[in-house]
PDB file of C-alpha atoms and ligand atoms in Angstrom:
ATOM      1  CA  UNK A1318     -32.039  29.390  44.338  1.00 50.00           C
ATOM      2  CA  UNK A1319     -31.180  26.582  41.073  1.00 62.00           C
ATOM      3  CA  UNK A1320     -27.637  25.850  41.423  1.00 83.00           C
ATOM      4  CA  UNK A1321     -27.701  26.046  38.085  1.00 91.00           C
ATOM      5  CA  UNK A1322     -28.391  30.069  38.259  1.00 95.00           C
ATOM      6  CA  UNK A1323     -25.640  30.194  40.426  1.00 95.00           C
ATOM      7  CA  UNK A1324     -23.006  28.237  38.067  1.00 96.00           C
ATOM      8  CA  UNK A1325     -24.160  30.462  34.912  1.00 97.00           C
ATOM      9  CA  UNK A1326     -23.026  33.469  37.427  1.00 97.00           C
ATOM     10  CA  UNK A1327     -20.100  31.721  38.332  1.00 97.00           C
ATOM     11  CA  UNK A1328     -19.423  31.156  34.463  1.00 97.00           C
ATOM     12  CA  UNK A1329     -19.728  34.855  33.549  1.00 97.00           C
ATOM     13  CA  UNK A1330     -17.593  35.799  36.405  1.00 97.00           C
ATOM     14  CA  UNK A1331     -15.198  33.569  34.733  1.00 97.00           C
ATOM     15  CA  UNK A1332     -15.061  36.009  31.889  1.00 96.00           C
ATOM     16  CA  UNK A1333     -14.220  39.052  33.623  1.00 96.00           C
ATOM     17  CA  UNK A1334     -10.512  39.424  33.806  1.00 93.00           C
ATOM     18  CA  UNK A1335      -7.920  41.586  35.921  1.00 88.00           C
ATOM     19  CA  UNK A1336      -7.388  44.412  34.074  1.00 85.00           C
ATOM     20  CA  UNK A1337      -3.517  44.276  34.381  1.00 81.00           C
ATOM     21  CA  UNK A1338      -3.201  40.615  33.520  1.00 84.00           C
ATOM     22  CA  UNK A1339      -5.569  39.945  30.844  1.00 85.00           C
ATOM     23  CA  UNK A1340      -5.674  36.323  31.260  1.00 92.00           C
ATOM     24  CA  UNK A1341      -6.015  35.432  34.549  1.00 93.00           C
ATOM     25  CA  UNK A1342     -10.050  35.794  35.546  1.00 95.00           C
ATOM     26  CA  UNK A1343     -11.417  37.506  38.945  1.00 94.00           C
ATOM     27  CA  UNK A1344     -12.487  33.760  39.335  1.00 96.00           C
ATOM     28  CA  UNK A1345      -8.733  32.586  39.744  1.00 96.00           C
ATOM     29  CA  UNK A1346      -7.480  35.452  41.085  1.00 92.00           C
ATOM     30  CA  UNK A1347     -10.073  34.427  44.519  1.00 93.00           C
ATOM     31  CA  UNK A1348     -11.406  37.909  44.767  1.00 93.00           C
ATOM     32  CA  UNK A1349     -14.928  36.573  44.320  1.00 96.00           C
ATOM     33  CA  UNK A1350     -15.956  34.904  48.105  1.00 95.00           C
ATOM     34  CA  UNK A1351     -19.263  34.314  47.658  1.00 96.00           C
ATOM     35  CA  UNK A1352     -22.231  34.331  44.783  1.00 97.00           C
ATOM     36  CA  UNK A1353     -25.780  33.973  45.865  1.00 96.00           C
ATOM     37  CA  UNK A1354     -28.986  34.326  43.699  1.00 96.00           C
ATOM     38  CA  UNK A1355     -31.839  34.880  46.064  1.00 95.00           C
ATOM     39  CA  UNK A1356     -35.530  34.075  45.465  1.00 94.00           C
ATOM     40  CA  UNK A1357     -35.919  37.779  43.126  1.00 95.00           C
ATOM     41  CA  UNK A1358     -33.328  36.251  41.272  1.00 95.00           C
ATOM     42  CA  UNK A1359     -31.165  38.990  41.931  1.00 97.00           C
ATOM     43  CA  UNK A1360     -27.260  37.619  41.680  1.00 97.00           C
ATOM     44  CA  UNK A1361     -25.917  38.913  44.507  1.00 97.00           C
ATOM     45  CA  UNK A1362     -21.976  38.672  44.412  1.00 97.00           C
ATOM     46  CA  UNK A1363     -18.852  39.612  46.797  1.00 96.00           C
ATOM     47  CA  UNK A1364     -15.788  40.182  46.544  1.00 94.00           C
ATOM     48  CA  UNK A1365     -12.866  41.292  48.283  1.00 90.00           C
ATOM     49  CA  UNK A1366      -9.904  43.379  47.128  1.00 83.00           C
ATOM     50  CA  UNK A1367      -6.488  41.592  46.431  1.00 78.00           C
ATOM     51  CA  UNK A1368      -5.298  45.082  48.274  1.00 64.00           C
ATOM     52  CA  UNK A1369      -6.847  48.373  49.820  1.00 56.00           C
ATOM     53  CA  UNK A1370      -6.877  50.547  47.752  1.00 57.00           C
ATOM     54  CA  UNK A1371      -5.960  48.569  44.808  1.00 65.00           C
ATOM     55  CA  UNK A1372      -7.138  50.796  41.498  1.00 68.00           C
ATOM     56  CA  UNK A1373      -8.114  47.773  39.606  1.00 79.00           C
ATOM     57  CA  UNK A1374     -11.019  47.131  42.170  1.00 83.00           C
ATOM     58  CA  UNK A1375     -13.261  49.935  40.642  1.00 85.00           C
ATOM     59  CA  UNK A1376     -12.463  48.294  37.110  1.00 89.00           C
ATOM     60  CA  UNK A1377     -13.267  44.623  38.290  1.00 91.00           C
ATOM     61  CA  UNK A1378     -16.240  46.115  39.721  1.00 92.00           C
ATOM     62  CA  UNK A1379     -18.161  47.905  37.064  1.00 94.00           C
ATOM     63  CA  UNK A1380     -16.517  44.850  34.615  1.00 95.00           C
ATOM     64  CA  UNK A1381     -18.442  42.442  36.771  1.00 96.00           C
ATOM     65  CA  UNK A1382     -21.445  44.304  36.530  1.00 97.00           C
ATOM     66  CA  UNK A1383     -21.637  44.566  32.873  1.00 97.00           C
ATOM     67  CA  UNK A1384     -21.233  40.951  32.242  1.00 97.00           C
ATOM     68  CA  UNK A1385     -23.470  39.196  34.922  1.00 97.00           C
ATOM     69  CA  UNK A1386     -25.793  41.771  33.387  1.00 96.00           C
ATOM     70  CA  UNK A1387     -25.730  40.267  30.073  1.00 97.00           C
ATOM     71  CA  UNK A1388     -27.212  36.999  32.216  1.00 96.00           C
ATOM     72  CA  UNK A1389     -29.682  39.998  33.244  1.00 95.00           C
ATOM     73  CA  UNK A1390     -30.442  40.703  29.919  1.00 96.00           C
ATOM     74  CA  UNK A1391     -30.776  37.193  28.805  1.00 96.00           C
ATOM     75  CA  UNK A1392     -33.460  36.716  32.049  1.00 95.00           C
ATOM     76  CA  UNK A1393     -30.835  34.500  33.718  1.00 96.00           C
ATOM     77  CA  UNK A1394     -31.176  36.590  36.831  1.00 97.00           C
ATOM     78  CA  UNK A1395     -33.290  39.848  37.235  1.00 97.00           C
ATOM     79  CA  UNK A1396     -30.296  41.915  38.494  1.00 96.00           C
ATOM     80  CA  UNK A1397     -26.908  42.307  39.815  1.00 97.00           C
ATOM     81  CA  UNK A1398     -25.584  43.861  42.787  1.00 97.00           C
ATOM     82  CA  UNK A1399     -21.988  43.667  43.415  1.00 96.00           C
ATOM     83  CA  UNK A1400     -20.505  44.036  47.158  1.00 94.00           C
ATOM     84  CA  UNK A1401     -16.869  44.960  48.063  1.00 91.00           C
ATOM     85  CA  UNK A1402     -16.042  43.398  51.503  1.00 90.00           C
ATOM     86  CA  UNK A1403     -13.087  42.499  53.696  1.00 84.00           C
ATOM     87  CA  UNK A1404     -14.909  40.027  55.512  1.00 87.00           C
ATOM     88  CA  UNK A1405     -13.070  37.520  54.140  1.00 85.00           C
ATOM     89  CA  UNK A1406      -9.414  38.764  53.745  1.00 83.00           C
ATOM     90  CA  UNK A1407      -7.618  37.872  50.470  1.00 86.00           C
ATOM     91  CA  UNK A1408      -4.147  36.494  50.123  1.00 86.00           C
ATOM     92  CA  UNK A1409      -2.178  35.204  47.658  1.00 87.00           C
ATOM     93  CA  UNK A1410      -2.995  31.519  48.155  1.00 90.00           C
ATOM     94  CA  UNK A1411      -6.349  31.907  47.109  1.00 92.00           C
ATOM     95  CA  UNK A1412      -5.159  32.415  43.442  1.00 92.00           C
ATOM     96  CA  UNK A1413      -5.889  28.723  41.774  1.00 95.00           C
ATOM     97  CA  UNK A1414      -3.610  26.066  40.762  1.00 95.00           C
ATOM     98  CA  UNK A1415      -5.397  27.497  36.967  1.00 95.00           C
ATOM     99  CA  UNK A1416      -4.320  31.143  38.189  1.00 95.00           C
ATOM    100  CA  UNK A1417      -0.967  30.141  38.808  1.00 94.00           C
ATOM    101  CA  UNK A1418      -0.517  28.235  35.396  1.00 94.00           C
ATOM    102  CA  UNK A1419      -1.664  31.164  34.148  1.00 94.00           C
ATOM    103  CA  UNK A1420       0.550  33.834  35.649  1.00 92.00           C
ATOM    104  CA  UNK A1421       3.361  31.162  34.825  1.00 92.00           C
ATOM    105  CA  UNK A1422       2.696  30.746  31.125  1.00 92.00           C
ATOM    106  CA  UNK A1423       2.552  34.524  31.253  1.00 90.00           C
ATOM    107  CA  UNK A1424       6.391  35.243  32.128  1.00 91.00           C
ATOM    108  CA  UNK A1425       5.145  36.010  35.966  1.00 91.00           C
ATOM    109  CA  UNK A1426       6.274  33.827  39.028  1.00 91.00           C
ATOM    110  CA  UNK A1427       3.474  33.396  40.872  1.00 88.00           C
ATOM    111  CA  UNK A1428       3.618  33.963  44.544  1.00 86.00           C
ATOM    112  CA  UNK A1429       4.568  31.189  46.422  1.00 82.00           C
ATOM    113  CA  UNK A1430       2.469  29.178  49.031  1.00 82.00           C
ATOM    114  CA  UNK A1431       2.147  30.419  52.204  1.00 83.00           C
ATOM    115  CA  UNK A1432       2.292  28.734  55.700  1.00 82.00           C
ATOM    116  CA  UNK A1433       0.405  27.872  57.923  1.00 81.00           C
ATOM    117  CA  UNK A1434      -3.681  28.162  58.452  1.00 79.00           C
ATOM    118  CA  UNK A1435      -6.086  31.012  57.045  1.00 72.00           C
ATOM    119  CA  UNK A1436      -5.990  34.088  59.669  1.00 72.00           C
ATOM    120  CA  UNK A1437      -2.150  33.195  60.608  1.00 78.00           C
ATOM    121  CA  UNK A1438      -0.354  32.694  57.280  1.00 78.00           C
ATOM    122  CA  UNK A1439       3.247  33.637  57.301  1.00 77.00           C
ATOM    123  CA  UNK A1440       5.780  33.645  54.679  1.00 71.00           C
ATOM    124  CA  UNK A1441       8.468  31.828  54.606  1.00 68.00           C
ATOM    125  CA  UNK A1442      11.682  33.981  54.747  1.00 63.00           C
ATOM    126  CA  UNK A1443      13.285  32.080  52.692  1.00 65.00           C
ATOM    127  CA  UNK A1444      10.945  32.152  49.396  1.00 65.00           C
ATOM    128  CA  UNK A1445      11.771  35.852  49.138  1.00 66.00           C
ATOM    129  CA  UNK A1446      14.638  35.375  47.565  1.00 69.00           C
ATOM    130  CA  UNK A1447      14.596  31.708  46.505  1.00 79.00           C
ATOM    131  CA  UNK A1448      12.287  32.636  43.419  1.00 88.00           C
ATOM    132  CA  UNK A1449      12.379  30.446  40.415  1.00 90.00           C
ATOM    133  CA  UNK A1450      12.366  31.916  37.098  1.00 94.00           C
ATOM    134  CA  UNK A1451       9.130  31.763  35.232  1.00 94.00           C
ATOM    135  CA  UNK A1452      11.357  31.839  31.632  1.00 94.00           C
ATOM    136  CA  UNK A1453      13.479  29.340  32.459  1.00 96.00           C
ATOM    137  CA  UNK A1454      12.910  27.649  36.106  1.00 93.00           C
ATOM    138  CA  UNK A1455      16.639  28.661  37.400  1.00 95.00           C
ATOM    139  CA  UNK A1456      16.613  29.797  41.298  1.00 92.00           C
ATOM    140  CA  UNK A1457      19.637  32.057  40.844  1.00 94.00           C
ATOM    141  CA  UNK A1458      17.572  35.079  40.648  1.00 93.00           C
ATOM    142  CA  UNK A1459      17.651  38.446  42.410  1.00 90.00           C
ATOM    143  CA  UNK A1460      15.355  40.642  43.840  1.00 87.00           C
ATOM    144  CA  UNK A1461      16.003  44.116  41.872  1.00 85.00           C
ATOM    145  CA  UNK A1462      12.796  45.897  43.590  1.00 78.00           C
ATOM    146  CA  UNK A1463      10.310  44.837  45.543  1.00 72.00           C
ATOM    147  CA  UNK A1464       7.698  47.463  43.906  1.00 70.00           C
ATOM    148  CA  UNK A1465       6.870  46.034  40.796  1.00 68.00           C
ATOM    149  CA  UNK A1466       4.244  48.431  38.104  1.00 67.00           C
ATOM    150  CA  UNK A1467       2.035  47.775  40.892  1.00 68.00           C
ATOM    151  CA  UNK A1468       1.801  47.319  44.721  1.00 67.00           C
ATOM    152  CA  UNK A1469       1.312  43.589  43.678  1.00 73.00           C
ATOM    153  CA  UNK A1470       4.280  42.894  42.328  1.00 80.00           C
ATOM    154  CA  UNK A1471       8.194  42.597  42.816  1.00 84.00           C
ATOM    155  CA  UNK A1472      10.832  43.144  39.990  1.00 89.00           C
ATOM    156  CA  UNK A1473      13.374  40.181  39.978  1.00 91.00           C
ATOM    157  CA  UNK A1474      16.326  39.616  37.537  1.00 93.00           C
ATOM    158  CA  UNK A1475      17.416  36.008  36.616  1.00 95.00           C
ATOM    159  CA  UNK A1476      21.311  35.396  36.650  1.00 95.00           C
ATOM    160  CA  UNK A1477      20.853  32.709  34.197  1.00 96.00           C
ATOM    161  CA  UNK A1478      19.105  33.846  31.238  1.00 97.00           C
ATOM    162  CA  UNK A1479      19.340  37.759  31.862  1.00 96.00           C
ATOM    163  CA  UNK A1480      16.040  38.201  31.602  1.00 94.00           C
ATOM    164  CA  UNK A1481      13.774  40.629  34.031  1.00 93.00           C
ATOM    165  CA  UNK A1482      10.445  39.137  35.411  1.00 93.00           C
ATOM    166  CA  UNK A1483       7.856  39.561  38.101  1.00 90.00           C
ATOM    167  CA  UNK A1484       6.338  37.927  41.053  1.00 88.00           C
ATOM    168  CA  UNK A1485       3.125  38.109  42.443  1.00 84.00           C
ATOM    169  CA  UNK A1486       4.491  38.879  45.897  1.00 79.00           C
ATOM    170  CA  UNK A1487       3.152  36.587  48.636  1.00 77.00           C
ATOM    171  CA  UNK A1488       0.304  38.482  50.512  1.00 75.00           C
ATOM    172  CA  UNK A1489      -0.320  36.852  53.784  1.00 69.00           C
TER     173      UNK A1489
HETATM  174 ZN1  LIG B 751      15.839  32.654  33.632  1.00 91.13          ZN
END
């Protein structure tokens, strides 16, 4: 199908946000691997969840849904059908350099880059606790709880300018 179908997708997709971090889209988060329109013009899309079992997932999919079908609606594509698979296997370095500004400008340190080559990442030991604060870039910073509000996240505490914040933990 027009590449151009597939970009308006892509475009909408860009509009549906994570539900617990209301700026950062599904687009820069890298749970969407793969948008196809096939020849019924139905916008097929995938994604894959950031973790099993992760509550948002139901959220991102029905918000997905509703806004590729406004394309529907304006005959962009005929339909939408949204599939949840673990074919490809997220981690966190598939978060953008955008969807790290993001989570940066937001007061969260974003999780830092992993090693090695997809299928045998490994995280440094060392960036566990070497975390630089997202308020104001210091590294003397503690972890206070590795279970942030959500699975997702770890609680840290900056020595320098007292102030609480959280990572996107590194998800290999
Ligand atoms: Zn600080």
């Amino acid at each position: 199908m027009e590449h151009s179908t597939e970009r308006a997708v892509w475009q909408a997709l860009e509009q549906v946000f994570d539900p617990e971090i209301p700026k950062l889209s599904i687009v820069d988060l890298g749970v969407i691997t793969n948008v196809r329109v096939d020849a019924d013009r139905v916008a097929h899309i995938t994604m894959t969840p950031t973790f099993s079992g992760c509550p948002a997932l139901h959220v991102m999919k029905d918000d997905i849904t509703h806004k590729v079908g406004e394309l529907a609606q304006q005959g962009v594509v005929s339909g939408v059908q949204v599939e949840v698979s673990f074919e490809v296997a997220w981690n966190s370095n598939r978060i953008t350099d955008k969807g790290r500004e993001i989570l940066h400008t937001m007061g969260f340190a974003p999780p830092p880059r992993l090693e090695g080559e997809e299928g045998k990442f490994y995280v440094p030991l060392e960036v566990l606790s070497d975390v630089a604060c997202p308020h104001c870039g210091s590294r003397n910073t503690t972890l206070q709880t590795p279970f942030g509000p959500t699975l997702c996240r770890a609680i840290h505490y900056c020595n320098s300018c007292h102030q609480a914040f959280e990572q996107f933990k590194p998800l290999a």
